[in-house]
Coordinates of C-alpha atoms and ligand atoms in Angstrom, one line a residue:
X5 CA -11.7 10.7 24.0
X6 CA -9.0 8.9 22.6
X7 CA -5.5 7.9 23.2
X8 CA -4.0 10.9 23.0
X9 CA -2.4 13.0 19.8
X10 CA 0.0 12.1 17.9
X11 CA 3.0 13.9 15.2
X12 CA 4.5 12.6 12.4
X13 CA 7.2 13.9 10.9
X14 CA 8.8 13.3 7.9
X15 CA 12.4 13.8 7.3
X16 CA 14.3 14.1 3.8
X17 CA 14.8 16.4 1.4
X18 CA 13.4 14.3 -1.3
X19 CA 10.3 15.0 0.2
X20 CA 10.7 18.9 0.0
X21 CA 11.8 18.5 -3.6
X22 CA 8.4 16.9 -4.6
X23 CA 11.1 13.9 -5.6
X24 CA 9.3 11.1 -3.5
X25 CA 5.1 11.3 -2.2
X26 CA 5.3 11.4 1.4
X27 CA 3.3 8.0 1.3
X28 CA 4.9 7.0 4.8
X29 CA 3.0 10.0 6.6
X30 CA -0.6 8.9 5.1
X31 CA 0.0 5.1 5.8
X32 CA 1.2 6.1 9.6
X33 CA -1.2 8.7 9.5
X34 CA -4.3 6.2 8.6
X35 CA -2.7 3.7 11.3
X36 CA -2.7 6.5 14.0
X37 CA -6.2 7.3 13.7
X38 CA -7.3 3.9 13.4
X39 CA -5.3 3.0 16.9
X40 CA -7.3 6.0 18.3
X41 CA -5.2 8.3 18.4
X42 CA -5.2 12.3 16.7
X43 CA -2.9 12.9 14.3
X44 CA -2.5 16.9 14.5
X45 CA 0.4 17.7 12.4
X46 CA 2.5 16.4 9.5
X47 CA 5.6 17.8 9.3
X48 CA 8.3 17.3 6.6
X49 CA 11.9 18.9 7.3
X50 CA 14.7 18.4 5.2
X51 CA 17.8 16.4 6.4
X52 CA 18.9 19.1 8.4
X53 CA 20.2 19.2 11.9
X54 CA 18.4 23.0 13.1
X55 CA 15.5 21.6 11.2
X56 CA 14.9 18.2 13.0
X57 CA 16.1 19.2 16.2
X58 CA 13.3 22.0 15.9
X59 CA 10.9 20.0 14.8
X60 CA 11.1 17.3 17.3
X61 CA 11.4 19.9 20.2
X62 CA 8.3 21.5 19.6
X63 CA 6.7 17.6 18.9
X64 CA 8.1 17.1 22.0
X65 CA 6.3 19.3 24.2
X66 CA 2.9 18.7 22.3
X67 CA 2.4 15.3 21.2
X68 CA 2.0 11.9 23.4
X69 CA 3.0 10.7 20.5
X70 CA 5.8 11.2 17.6
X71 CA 6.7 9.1 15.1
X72 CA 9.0 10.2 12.4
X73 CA 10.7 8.5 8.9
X74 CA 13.6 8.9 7.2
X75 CA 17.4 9.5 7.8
X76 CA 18.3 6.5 9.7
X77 CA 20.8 5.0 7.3
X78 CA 24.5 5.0 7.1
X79 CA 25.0 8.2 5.1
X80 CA 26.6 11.0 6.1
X81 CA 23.1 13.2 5.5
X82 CA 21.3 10.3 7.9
X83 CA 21.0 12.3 10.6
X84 CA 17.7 12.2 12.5
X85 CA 19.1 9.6 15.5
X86 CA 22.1 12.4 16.6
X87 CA 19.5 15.2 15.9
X88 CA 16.8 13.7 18.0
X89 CA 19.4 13.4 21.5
X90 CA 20.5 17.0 20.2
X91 CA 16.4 17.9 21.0
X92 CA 16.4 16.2 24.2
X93 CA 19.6 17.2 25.0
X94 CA 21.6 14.1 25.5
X95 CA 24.8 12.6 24.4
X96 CA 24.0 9.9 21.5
X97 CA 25.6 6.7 22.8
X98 CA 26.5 3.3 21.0
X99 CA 23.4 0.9 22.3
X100 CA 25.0 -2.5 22.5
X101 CA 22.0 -4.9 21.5
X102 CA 21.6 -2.3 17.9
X103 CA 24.7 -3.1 17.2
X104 CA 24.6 -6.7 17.2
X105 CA 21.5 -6.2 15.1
X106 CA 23.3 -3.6 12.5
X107 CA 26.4 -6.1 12.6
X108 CA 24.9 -9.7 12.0
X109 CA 22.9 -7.6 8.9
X110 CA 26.8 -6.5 7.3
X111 CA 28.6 -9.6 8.8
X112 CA 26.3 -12.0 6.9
X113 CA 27.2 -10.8 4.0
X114 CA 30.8 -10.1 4.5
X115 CA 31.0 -6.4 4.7
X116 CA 32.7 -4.7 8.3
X117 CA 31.3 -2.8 10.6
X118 CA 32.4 0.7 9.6
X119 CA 32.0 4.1 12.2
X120 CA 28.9 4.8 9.2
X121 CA 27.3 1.7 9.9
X122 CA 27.8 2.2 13.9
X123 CA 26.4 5.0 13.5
X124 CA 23.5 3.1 12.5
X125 CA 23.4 2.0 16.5
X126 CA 23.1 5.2 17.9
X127 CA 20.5 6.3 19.9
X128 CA 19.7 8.3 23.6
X129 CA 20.8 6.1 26.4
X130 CA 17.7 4.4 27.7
X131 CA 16.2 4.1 23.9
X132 CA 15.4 0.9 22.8
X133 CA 16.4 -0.6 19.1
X134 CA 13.7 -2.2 16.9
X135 CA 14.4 -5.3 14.8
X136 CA 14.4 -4.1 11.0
X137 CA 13.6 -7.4 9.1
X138 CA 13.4 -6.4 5.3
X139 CA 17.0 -3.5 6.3
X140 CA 20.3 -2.9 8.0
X141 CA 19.0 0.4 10.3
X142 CA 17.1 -0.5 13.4
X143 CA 14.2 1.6 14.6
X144 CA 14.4 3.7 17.7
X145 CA 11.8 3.3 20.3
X146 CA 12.1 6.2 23.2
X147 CA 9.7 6.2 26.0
X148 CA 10.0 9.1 28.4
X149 CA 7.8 11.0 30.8
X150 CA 4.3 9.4 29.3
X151 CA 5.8 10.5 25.7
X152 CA 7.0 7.6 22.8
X153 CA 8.8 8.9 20.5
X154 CA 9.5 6.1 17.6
X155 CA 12.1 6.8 14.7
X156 CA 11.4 4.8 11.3
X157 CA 13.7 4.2 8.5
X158 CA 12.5 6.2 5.0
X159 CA 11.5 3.1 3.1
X160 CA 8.5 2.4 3.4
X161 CA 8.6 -1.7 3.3
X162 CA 10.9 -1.1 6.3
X163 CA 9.2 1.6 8.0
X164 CA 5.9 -0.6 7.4
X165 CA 7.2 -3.5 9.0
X166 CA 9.0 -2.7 12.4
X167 CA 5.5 -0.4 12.7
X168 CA 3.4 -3.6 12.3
X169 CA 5.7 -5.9 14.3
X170 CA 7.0 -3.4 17.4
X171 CA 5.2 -0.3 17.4
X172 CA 1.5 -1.0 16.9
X173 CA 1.5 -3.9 19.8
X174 CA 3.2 -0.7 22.0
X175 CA 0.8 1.7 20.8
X176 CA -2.4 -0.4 21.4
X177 CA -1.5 -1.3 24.8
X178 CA -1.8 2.4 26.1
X179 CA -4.2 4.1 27.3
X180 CA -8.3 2.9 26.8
X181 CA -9.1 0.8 24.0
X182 CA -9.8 2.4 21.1
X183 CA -12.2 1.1 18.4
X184 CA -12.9 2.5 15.0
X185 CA -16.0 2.3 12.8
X186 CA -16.4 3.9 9.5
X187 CA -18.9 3.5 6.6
X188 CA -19.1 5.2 3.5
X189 CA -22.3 6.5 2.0
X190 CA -22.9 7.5 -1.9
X191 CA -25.2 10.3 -2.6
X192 CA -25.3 11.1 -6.6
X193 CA -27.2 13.9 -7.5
X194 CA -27.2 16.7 -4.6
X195 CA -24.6 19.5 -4.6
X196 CA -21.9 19.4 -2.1
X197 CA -22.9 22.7 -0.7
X198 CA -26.3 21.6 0.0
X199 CA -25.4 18.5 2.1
X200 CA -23.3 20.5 4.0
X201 CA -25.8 21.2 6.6
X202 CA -27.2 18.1 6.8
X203 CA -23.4 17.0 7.9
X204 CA -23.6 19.6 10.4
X205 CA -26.8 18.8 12.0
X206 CA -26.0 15.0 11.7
X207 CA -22.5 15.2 13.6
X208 CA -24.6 17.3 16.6
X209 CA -25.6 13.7 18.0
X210 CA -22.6 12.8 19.4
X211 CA -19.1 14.2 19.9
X212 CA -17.6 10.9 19.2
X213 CA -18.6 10.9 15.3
X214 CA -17.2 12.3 12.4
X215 CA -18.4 13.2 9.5
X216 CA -16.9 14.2 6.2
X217 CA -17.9 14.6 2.3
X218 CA -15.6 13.8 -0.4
X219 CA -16.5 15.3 -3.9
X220 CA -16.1 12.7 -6.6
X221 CA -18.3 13.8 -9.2
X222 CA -18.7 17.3 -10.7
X223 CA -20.3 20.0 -7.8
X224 CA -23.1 21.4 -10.6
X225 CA -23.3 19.1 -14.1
X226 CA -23.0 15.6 -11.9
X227 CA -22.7 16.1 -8.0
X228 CA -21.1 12.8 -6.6
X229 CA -20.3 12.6 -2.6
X230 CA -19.0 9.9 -0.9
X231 CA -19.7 11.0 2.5
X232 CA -17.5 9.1 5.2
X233 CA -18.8 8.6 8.9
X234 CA -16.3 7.7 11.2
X235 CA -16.9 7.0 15.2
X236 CA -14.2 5.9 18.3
X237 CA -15.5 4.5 21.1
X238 CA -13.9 2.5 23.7
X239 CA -15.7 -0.8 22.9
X240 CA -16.3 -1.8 19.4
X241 CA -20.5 -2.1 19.5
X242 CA -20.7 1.8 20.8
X243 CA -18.8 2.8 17.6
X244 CA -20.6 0.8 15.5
X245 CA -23.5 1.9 16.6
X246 CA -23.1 5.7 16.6
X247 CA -22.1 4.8 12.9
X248 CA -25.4 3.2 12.7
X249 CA -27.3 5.5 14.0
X250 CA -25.8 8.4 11.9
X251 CA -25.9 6.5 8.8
X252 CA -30.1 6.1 9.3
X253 CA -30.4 9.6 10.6
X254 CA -28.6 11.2 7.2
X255 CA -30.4 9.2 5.2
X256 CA -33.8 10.2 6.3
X257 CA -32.3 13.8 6.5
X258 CA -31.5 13.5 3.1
X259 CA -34.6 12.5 1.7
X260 CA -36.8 14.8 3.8
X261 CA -34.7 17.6 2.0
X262 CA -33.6 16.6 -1.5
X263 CA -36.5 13.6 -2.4
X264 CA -36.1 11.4 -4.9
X265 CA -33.0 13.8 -6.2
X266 CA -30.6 12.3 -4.0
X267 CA -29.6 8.7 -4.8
X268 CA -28.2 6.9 -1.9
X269 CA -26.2 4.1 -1.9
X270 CA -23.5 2.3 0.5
X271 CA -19.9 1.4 -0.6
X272 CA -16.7 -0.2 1.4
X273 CA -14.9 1.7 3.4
X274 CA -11.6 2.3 2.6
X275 CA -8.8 0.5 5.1
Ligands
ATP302 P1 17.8 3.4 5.1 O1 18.0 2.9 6.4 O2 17.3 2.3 4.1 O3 19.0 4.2 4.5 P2 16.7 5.9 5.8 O4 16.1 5.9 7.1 O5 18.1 6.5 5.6 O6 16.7 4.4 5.2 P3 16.0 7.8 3.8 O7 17.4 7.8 3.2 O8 15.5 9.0 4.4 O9 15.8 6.6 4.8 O10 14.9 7.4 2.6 C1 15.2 6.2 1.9 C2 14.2 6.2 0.7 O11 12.9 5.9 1.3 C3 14.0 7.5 0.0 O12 14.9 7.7 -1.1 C4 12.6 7.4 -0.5 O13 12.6 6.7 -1.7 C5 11.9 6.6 0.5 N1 11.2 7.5 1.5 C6 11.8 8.3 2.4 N2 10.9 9.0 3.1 C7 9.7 8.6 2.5 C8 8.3 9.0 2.8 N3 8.1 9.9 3.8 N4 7.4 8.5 2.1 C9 7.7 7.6 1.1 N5 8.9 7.2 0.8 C10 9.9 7.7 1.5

């Protein structure tokens, strides 16, 4: 079920410093799932060559997928291009159509093309460059033996919008359709512990559904669960449905067990 899983990896120190939230992986990784794929690892390396070229190996030989942020820029610790052809083993080389995009971005403004901002252009021969529209680096977009392999640049406005405008059309288009339904139920005043098995039993109706409890309240003096039911399915009324259907069966689970103790409510779910 699905399209496949997916990595992300995250790349910059800042990261490993607990200077900047890794915000990027949770927005790709909420993207991911919602495209239908798994996301099965986040993985944040510093801007290090042995680190990336690990990481991506071993991404490499597991995901269908990889995405990864950071180091794309001009700076000397941008890195993550020359270390991705480093993991597959290939000589970087200057793509011509990235560096028309790098150069209008400096020429517009006045400033030359320097060997940092070439540097900016590349990528594995056969890779193909992504238009960044809000800054100078270009995404990379690697396709190879069934894999894609997409490099982002670190800020997220960037990052966000060469996802939206050249990677999501690329990602949808592979593989089944994929459609998502989620709903989010509130139950006040039942333990966390006790719903547990009502989860359990719940998710045993089909393989397709997931079901998870998020604590909001206090687990013993005010017990507050939002419990989030999620289902894929390759058209959009069977997910729905298995929703459905899971949302009525935990509610009448619930009240057969816990009575007039467990408050129920609905509330949006989150995008
Ligand atoms: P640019 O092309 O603009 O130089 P870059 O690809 O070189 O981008 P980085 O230098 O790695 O990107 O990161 C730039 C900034 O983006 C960081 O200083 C940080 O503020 C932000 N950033 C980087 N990675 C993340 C992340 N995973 N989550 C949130 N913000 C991030």
């Amino acid at each position: 079920m699905g399209k496949g899983v997916a990595w992300i990896l995250s790349v910059g120190n800042e990261l490993l410093i607990g200077r900047v939230v890794n915000t990027n992986a949770a927005w790709l990784a909420s993207k991911l799932t919602h495209l239908g794929y798994s996301v099965r690892r986040v993985v944040a390396v510093p801007d290090e060559e042995g680190d990336i070229v690990e990481v991506f190996r071993e991404a490499l030989g597991r995901a269908d997928v990889v995405i990864s942020t950071g180091g794309l820029g001009p700076t000397p610790d941008d890195i993550t291009n020359l270390a991705f052809c480093k993991a597959l083993g290939v000589e970087p080389v200057v793509n011509q159509e990235a560096l028309r995009m790098v150069k209008e971005k400096y020429e517009a403004r006045g400033y030359p093309l320097t060997p940092e901002r070439e540097k900016m252009a590349m990528m594995p021969p056969g890779a193909k460059p992504l238009p960044n529209p809000v800054g100078t680096a270009p995404g990379i977009l690697y396709e190879h033996g069934g894999r894609v392999v997409v490099l982002l640049p670190g800020v997220p406005r960037e990052m966000e919008a060469i996802f939206e405008g050249y990677v999501e059309p690329v990602l949808r288009s592979r593989g089944p359709p994929v459609y998502f339904a989620e709903q989010v139920l509130v139950v006040r005043g039942v333990p966390e512990a006790d719903v547990a098995p009502v989860i359990r039993e719940v998710m045993k109706m089909d393989p397709a559904l997931y079901i998870k409890s998020h604590p909001k309240g206090f687990e013993v003096e005010a017990p507050l669960l939002h419990i989030h039911i999620y289902a894929s399915a390759e058209d959009r009324q069977r997910a729905e449905a298995l929703v459905e259907a899971a949302v009525g069966r935990l509610k009448q689970l619930l009240i057969a067990k816990f009575g007039n103790r467990a408050e129920i409510s609905t509330t949006q779910a989150p995008r």
